[in-house]
Short mmCIF file of C-alpha atoms in Angstrom, two decimals:
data_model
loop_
_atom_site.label_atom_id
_atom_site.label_comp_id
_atom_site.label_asym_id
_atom_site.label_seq_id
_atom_site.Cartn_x
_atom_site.Cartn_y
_atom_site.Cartn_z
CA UNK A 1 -8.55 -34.94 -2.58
CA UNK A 2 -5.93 -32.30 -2.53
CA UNK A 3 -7.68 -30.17 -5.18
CA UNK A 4 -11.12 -30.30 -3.59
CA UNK A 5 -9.01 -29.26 0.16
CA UNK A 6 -7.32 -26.47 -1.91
CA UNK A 7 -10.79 -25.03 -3.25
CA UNK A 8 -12.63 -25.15 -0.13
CA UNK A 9 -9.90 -23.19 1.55
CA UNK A 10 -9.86 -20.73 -1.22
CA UNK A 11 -13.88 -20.54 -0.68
CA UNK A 12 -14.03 -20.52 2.83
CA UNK A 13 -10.91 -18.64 3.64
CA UNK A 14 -9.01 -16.73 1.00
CA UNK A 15 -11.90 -15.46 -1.08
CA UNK A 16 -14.29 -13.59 2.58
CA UNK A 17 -10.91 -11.87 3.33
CA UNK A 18 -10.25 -10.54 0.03
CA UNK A 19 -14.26 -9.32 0.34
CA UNK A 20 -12.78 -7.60 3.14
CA UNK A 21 -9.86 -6.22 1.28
CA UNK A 22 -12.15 -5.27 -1.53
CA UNK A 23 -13.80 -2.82 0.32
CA UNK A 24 -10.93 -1.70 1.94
CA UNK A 25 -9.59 -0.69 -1.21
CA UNK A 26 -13.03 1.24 -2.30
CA UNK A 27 -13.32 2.79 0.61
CA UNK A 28 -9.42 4.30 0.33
CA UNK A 29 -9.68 5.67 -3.26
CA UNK A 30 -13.29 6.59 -3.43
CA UNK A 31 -12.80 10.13 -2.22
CA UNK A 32 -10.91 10.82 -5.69
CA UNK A 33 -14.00 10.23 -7.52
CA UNK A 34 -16.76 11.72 -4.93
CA UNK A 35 -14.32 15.30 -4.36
CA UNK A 36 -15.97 17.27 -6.43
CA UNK A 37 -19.68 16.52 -4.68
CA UNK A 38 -18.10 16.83 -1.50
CA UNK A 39 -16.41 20.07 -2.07
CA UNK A 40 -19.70 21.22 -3.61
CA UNK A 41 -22.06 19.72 -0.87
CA UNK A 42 -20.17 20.92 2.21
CA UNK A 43 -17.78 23.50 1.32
CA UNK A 44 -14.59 21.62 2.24
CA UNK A 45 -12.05 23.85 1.24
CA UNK A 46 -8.54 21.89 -0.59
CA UNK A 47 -6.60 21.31 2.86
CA UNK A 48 -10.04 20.24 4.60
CA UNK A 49 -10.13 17.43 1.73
CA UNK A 50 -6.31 16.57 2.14
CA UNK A 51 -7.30 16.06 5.62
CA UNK A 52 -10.49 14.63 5.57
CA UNK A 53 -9.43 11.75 2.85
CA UNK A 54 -5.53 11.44 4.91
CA UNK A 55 -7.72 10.86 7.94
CA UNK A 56 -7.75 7.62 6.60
CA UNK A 57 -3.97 6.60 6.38
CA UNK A 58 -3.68 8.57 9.96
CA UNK A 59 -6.16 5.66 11.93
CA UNK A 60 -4.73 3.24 9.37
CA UNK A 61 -1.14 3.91 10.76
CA UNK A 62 -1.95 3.80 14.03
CA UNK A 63 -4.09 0.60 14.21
CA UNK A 64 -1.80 -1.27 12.23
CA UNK A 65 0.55 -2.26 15.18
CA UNK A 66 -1.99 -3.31 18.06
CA UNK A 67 -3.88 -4.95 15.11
CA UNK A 68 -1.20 -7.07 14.51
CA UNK A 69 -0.99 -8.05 18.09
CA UNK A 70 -4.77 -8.95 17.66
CA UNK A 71 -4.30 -11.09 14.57
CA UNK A 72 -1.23 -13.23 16.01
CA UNK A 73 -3.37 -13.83 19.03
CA UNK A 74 -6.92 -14.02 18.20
CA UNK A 75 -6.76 -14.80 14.23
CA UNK A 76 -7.56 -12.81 11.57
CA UNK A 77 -12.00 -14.31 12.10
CA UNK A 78 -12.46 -12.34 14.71
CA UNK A 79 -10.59 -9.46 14.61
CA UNK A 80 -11.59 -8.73 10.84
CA UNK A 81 -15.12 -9.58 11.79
CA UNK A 82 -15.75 -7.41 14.66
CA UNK A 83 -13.93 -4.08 13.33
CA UNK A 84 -15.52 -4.37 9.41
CA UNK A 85 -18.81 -4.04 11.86
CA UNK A 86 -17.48 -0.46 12.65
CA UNK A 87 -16.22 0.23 9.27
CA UNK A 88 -19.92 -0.03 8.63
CA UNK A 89 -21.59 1.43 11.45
CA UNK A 90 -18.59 4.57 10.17
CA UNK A 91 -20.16 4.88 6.73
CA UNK A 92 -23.85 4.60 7.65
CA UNK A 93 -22.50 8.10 9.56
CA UNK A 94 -20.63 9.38 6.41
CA UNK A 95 -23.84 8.64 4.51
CA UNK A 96 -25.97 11.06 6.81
CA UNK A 97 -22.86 13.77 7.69
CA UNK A 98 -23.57 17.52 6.98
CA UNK A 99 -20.20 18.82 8.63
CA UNK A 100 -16.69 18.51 8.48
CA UNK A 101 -16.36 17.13 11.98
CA UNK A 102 -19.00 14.57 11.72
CA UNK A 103 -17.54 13.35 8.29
CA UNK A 104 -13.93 13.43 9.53
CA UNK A 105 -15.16 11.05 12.73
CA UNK A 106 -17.20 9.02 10.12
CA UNK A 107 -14.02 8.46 7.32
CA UNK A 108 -11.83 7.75 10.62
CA UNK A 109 -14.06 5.12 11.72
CA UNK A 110 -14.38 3.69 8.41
CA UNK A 111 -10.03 3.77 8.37
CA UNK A 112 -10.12 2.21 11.74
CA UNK A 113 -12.57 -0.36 10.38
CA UNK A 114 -10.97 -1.57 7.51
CA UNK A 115 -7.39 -1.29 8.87
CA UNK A 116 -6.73 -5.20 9.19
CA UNK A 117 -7.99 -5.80 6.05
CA UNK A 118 -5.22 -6.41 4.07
CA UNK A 119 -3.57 -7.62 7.24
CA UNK A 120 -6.03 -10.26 8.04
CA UNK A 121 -6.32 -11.36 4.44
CA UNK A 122 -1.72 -12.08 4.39
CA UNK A 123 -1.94 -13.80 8.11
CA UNK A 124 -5.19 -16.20 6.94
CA UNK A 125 -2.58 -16.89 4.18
CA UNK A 126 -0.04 -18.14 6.25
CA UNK A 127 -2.36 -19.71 8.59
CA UNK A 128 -3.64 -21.78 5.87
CA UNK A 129 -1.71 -22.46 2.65
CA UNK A 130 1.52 -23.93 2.02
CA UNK A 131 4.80 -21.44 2.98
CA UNK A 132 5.92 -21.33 -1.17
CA UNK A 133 2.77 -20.29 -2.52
CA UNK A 134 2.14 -17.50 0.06
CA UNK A 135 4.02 -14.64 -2.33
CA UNK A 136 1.59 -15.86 -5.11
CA UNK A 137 -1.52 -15.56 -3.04
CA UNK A 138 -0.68 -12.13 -1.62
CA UNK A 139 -0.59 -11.09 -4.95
CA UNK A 140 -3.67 -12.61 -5.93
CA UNK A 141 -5.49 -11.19 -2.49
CA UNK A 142 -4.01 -7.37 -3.42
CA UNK A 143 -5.19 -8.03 -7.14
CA UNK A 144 -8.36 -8.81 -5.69
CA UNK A 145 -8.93 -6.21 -3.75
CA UNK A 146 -7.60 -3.63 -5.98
CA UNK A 147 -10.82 -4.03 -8.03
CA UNK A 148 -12.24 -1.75 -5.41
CA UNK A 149 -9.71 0.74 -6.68
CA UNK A 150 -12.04 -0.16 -10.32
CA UNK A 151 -14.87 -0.08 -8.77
CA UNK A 152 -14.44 3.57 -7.44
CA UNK A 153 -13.94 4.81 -10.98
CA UNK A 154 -16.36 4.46 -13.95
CA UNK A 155 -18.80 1.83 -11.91
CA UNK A 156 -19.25 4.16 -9.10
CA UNK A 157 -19.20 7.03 -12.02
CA UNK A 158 -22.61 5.41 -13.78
CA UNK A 159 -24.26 4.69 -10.26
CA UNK A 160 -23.63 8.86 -9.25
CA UNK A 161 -25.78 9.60 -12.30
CA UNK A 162 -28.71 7.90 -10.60
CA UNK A 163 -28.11 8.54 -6.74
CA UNK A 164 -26.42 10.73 -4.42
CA UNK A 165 -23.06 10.23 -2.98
CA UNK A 166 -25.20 9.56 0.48
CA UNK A 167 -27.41 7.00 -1.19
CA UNK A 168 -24.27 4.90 -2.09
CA UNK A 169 -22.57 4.90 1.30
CA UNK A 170 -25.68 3.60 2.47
CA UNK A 171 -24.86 0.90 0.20
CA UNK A 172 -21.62 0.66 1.04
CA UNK A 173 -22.58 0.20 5.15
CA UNK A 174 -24.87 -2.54 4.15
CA UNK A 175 -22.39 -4.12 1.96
CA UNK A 176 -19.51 -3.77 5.13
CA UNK A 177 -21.98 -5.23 7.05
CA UNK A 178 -22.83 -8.50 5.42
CA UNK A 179 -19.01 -9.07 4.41
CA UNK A 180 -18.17 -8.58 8.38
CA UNK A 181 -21.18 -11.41 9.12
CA UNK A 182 -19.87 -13.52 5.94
CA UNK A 183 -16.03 -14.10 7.41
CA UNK A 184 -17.61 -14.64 11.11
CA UNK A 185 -19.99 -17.38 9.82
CA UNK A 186 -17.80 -18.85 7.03
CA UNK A 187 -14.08 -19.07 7.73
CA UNK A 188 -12.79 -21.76 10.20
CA UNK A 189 -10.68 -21.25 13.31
CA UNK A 190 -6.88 -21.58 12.89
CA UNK A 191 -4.45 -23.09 15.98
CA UNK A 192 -1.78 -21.03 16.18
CA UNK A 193 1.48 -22.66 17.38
CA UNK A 194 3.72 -20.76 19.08
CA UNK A 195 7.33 -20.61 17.76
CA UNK A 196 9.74 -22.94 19.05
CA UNK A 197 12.70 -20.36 18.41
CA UNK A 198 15.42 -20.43 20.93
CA UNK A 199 15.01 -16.76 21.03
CA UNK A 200 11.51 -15.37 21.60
CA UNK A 201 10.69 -12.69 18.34
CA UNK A 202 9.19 -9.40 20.40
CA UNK A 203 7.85 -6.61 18.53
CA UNK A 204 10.71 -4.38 19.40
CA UNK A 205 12.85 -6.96 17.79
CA UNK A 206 11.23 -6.23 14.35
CA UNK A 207 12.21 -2.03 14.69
CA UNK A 208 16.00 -3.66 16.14
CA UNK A 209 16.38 -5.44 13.24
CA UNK A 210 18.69 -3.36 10.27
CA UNK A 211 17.27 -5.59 7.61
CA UNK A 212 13.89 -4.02 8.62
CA UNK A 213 15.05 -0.88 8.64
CA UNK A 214 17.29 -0.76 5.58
CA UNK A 215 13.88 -1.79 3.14
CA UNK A 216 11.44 0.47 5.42
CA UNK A 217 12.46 3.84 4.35
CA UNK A 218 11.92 3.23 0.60
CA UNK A 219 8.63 0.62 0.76
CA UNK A 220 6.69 3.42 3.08
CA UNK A 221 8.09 6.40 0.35
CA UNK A 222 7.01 4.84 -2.38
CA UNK A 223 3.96 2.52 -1.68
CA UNK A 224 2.38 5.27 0.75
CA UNK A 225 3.28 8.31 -1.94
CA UNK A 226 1.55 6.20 -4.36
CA UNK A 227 -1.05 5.53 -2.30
CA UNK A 228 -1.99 9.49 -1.45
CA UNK A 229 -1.18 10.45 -5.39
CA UNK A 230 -3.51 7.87 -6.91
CA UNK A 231 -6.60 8.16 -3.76
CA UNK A 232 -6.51 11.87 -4.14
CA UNK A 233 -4.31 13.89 -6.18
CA UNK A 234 -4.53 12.36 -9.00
CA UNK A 235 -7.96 13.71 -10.10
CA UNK A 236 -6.96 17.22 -8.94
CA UNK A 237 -4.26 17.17 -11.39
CA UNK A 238 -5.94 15.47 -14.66
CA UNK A 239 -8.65 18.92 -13.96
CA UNK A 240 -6.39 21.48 -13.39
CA UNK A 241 -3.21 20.56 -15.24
CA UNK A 242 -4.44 18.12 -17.96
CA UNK A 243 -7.70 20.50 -18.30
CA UNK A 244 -9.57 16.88 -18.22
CA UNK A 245 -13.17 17.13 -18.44
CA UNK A 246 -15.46 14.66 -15.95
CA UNK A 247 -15.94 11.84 -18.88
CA UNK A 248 -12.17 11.87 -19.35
CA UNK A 249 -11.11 12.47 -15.99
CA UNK A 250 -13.10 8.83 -15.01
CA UNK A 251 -11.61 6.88 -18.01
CA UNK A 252 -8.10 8.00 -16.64
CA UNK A 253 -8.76 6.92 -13.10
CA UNK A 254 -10.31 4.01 -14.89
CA UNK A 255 -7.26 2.98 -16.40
CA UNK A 256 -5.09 3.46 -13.68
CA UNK A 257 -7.15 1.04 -11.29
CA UNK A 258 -6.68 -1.50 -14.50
CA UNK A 259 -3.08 -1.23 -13.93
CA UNK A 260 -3.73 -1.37 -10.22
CA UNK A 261 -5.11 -4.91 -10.70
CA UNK A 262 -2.54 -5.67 -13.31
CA UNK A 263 0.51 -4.74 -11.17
CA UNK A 264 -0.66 -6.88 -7.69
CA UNK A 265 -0.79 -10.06 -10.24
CA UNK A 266 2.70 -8.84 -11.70
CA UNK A 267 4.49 -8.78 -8.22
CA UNK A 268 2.92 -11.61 -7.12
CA UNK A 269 3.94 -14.23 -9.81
CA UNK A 270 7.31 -12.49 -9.97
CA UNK A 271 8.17 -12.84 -6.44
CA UNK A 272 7.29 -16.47 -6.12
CA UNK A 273 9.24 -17.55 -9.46
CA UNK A 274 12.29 -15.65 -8.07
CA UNK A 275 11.58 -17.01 -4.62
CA UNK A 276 11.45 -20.69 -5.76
CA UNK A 277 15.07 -20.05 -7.30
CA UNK A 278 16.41 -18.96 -4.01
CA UNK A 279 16.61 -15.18 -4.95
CA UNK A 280 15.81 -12.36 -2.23
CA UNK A 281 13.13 -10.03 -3.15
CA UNK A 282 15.06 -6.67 -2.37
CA UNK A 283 16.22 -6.08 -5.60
CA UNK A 284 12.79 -5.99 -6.77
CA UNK A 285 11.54 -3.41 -4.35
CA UNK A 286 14.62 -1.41 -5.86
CA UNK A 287 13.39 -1.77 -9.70
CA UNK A 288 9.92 -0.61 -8.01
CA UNK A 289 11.27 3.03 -6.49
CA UNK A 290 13.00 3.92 -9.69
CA UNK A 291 10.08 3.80 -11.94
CA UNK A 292 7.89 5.91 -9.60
CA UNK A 293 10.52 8.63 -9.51
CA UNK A 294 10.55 8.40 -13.42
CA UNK A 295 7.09 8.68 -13.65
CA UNK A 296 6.93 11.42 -11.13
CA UNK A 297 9.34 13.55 -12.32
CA UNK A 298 7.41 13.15 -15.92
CA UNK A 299 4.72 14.61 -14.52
CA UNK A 300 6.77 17.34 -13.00
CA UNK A 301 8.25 18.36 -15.72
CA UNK A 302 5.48 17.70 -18.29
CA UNK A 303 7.12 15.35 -20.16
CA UNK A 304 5.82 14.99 -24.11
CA UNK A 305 3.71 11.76 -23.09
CA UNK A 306 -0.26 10.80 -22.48
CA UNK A 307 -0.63 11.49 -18.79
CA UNK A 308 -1.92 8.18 -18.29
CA UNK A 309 1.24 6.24 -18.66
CA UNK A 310 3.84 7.58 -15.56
CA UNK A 311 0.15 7.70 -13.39
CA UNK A 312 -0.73 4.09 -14.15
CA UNK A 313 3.20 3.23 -13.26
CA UNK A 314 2.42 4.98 -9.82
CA UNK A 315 -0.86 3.47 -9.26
CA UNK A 316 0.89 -0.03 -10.31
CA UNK A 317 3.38 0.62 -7.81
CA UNK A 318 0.93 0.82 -4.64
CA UNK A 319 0.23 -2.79 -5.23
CA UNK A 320 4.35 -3.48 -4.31
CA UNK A 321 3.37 -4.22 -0.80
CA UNK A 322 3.24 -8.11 -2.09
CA UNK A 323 7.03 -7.26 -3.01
CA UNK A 324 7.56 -5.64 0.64
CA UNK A 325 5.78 -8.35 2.68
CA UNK A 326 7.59 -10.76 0.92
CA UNK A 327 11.26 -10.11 2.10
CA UNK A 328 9.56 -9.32 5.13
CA UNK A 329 7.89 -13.21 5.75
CA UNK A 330 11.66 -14.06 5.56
CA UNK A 331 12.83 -12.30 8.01
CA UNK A 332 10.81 -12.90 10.73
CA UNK A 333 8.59 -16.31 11.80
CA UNK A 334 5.49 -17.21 9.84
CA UNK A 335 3.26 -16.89 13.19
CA UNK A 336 4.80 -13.46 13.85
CA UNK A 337 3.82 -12.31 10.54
CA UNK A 338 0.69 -10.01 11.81
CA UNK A 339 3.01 -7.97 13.82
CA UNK A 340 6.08 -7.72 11.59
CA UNK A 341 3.33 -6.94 8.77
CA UNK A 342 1.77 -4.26 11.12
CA UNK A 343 5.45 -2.66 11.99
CA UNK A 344 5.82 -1.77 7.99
CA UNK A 345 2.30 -1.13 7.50
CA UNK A 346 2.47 1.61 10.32
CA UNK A 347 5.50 3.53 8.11
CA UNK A 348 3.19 2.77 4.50
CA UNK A 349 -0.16 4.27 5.71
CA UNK A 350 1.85 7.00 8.04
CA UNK A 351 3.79 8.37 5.30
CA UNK A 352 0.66 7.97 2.85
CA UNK A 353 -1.17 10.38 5.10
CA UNK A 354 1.78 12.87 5.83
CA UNK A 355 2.45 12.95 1.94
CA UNK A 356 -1.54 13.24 1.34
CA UNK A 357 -2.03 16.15 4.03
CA UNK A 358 1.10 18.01 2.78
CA UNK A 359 0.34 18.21 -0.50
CA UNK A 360 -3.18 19.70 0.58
CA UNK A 361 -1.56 22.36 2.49
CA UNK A 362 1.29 23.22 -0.85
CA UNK A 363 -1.81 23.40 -3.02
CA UNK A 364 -3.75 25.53 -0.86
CA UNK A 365 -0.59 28.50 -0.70
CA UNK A 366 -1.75 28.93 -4.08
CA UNK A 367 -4.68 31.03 -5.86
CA UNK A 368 -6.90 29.09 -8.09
CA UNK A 369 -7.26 30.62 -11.41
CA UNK A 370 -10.61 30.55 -13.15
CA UNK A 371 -11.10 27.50 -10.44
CA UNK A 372 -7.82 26.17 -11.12
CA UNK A 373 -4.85 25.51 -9.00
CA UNK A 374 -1.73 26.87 -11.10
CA UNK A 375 0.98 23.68 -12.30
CA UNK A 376 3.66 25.66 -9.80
CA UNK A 377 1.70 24.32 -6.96
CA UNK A 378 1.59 20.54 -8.10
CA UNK A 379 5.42 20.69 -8.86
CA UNK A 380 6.64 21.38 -5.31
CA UNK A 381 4.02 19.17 -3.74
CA UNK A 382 5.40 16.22 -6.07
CA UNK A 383 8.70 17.36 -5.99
CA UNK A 384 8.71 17.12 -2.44
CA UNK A 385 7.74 13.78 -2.55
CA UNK A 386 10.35 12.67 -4.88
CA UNK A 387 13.19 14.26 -2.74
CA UNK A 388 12.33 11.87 -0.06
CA UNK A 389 12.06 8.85 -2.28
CA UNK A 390 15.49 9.61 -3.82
CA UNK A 391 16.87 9.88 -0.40
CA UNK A 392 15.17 6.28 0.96
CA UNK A 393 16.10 4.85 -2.40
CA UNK A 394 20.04 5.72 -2.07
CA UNK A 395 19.71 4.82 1.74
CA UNK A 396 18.69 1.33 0.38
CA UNK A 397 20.91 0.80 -1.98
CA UNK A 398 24.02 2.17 0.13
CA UNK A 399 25.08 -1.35 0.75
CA UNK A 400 25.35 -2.16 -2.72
CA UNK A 401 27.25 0.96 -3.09
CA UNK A 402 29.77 0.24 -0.36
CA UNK A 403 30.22 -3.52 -1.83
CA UNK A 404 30.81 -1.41 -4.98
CA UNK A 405 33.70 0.72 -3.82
CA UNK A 406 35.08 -2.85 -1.72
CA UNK A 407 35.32 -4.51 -5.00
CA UNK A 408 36.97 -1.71 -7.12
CA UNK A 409 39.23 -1.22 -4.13
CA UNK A 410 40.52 -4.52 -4.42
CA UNK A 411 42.15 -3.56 -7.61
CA UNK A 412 46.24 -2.89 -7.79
CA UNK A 413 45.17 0.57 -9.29
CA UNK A 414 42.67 1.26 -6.45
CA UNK A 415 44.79 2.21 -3.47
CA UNK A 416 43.37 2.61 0.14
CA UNK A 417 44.18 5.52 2.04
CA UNK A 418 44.42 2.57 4.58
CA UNK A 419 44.64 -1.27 4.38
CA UNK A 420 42.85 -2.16 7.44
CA UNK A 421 40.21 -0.11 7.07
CA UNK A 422 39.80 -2.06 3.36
CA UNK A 423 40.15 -5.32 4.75
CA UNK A 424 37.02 -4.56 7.15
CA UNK A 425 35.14 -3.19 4.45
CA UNK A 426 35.29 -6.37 2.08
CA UNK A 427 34.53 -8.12 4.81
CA UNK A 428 31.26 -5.86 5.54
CA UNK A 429 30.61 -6.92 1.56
CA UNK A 430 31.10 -10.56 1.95
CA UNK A 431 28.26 -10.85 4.95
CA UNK A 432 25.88 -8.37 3.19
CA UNK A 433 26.54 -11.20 0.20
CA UNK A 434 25.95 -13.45 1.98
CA UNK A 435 22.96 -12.31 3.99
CA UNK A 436 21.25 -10.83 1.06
CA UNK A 437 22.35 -12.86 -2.58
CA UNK A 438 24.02 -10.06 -3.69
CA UNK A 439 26.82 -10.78 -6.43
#
């Protein structure tokens, strides 16, 4: 009896909102594949692209916290329903758009569209399965929907060769469409019950919280970095730095979305088996910002290995928003989780469409050379990025560092200038032990 509950939920609920996600996920990297007939259909120049794809992340950003508000009070039927309705009425407009204004209102509708997507998808999770397998199925639900991140590589590659770029947005809006009828018809209303905490959780006490603050920095860095490198820049680079031709250039992008897929899994199962042994998932979101900054600066300095490698590690590491929503589903209450999801989701999409427009703008204060853009200009635009990252990444792990220089203090041959002020910083270390399983 259990089993056959557990399936139909899966049918009727977790598999419509990872439709949703799906698309959401196509729709956000598709531009990488598509840039070159866009550029050549409509003139967009490089910082119209960088705009016209960041566009995107912009609405994204800006949804994400009134969208939460939606979810916790509506549920995720409804509010996923009614806006994947615009996301298609937005790319039946993209389909037929000549101009950059029409196409910019047509990819910000589409953003706006699919902006609860992945929302929706986490707070039907924790409306309807079990509180220690919710890590698991967020990382089934981003795995899922990452195959639109496939899709928008060699599939969408073979269907170009036989129709337009317009012809498969039209597609696309029908598909939208009849996923937006599919979780209206299909997934079951969801009581919420309010929380019975003695203190009421308000939004503003998700940006009050330091906990929220201390793991914000680095998740928005690198998940919305890797987000604008992999949905954009990546293709740019593979043409102008790897000299890629278009065959090669797909089975790259190809094998990053493989990775893509690969990595949500990998998060997932990792953060419940740590989970279920009572360990906080912080110090995973740590082991993710290293590796990106490895990978980057390997591509920054052209280091002797296949290109493919440090870009799969960055588009594995825009799945680590399982990692992220995990530490954030305990910090806050499981009915708050739309909001407290939307509060981090605002700092991942904004900083995935500051990094995305910037490094439009870098590129563009360069000459193309025999329609090229020279390595120099790819450098300081991913340079850039990786300045910030190192800077969230040492802001995160400054508590470690201070329990650190506590502990060696309390050595015989580690003085302090002055005793109280060591006696208040081991105690500082014992609560951040405490508070976050830190040994």
């Amino acid at each position: 009896m259990q089993i056959s509950i557990a399936w139909r939920r899966t049918a009727r609920v977790f598999l419509p909102f990872a439709a949703g996600y799906y698309l959401s996920y196509l729709f956000r990297t598709i531009n990488a594949l598509i840039v070159g007939h866009l550029s050549s259909d409509t003139g967009l120049g490089t910082a119209d692209l960088g705009l016209l794809t960041s566009v995107h992340f912009l609405i994204f950003a800006a949804a994400q916290i009134p969208i939460g508000i939606l979810l916790d009070r509506f549920g995720p039927r409804r509010v996923q329903s009614a806006l994947l309705l615009l996301a298609a009425v937005g790319t039946g407009l993209f389909a037929v758009s000549t101009g950059f204004l029409s196409l910019l209102i047509a990819r910000a509708m589409i953003g706006l569209g699919v902006a609860a997507s992945l929302a929706a998808g986490l707070k039907s999770i924790v409306l309807w399965f079990p509180r220690e397998r919710i890590a698991l199925l967020n990382g089934y639900m981003i795995m899922l929907g990452s195959l639109g991140a496939v899709t928008a590589t060699a599939p969408v590659e073979h269907l170009l060769a036989w129709m337009g770029w317009r012809q498969l947005f039209e597609i696309l809006a029908a598909a939208t469409g009849a996923t937006a009828i599919l979780i209206y018809v299909v997934v079951p209303e969801r009581a919420i019950v309010p929380s019975t905490a003695s203190i009421p959780i308000t939004l503003s006490s998700v940006f009050a919280d330091g906990r929220f603050w201390r793991i914000a920095p680095l998740s928005a860095t690198c998940i919305g970095s890797a987000w604008s490198l992999q949905g954009l820049w990546a293709s740019p680079w593979l043409t102008d730095v790897e000299g890629l031709d278009r065959a090669n250039l797909v089975r790259e992008l190809f094998i990053m979305s493989i990775g893509l897929c690969g990595g949500a899994w990998l998060f997932g199962t990792t953060v419940h088996h740590i989970k279920r042994r009572e360990i906080g998932a912080e110090t995973i979101l740590a082991m993710v910002g290293v590796p990106l900054i490895a990978a980057e600066l390997a591509l920054i300095l052209r280091a002797p290995l296949p290109s493919v490698l440090p870009w799969s590690v960055v588009a594995i590491v825009g799945t680590a928003t399982v990692v992220s929503f995990a530490v954030i589903a305990d910090y806050f209450p499981l009915e708050f989780a739309g909001r407290a999801n939307g509060a981090l989701n605002v700092l991942h999409f904004g900083w995935a469409f500051l990094a995305q427009y910037a490094t439009g703008l870098i590129l563009e204060q360069w000459f193309m050379i025999d329609g090229h853009r020279p390595i120099i200009a790819y450098q300081v635009a991913f340079g850039l990025n990786v300045a910030v990252q190192v800077a969230a990444l040492l802001w995160f792990a400054l508590p470690w560092l201070r329990c650190s220089a506590s502990w060696m203090s309390s050595f015989s041959f580690f003085v302090p200038a002055n005793i109280s002020d060591a006696v208040e910083s081991v105690g500082s270390c014992d609560d951040f032990r405490r508070t976050n399983s830190c040994g």
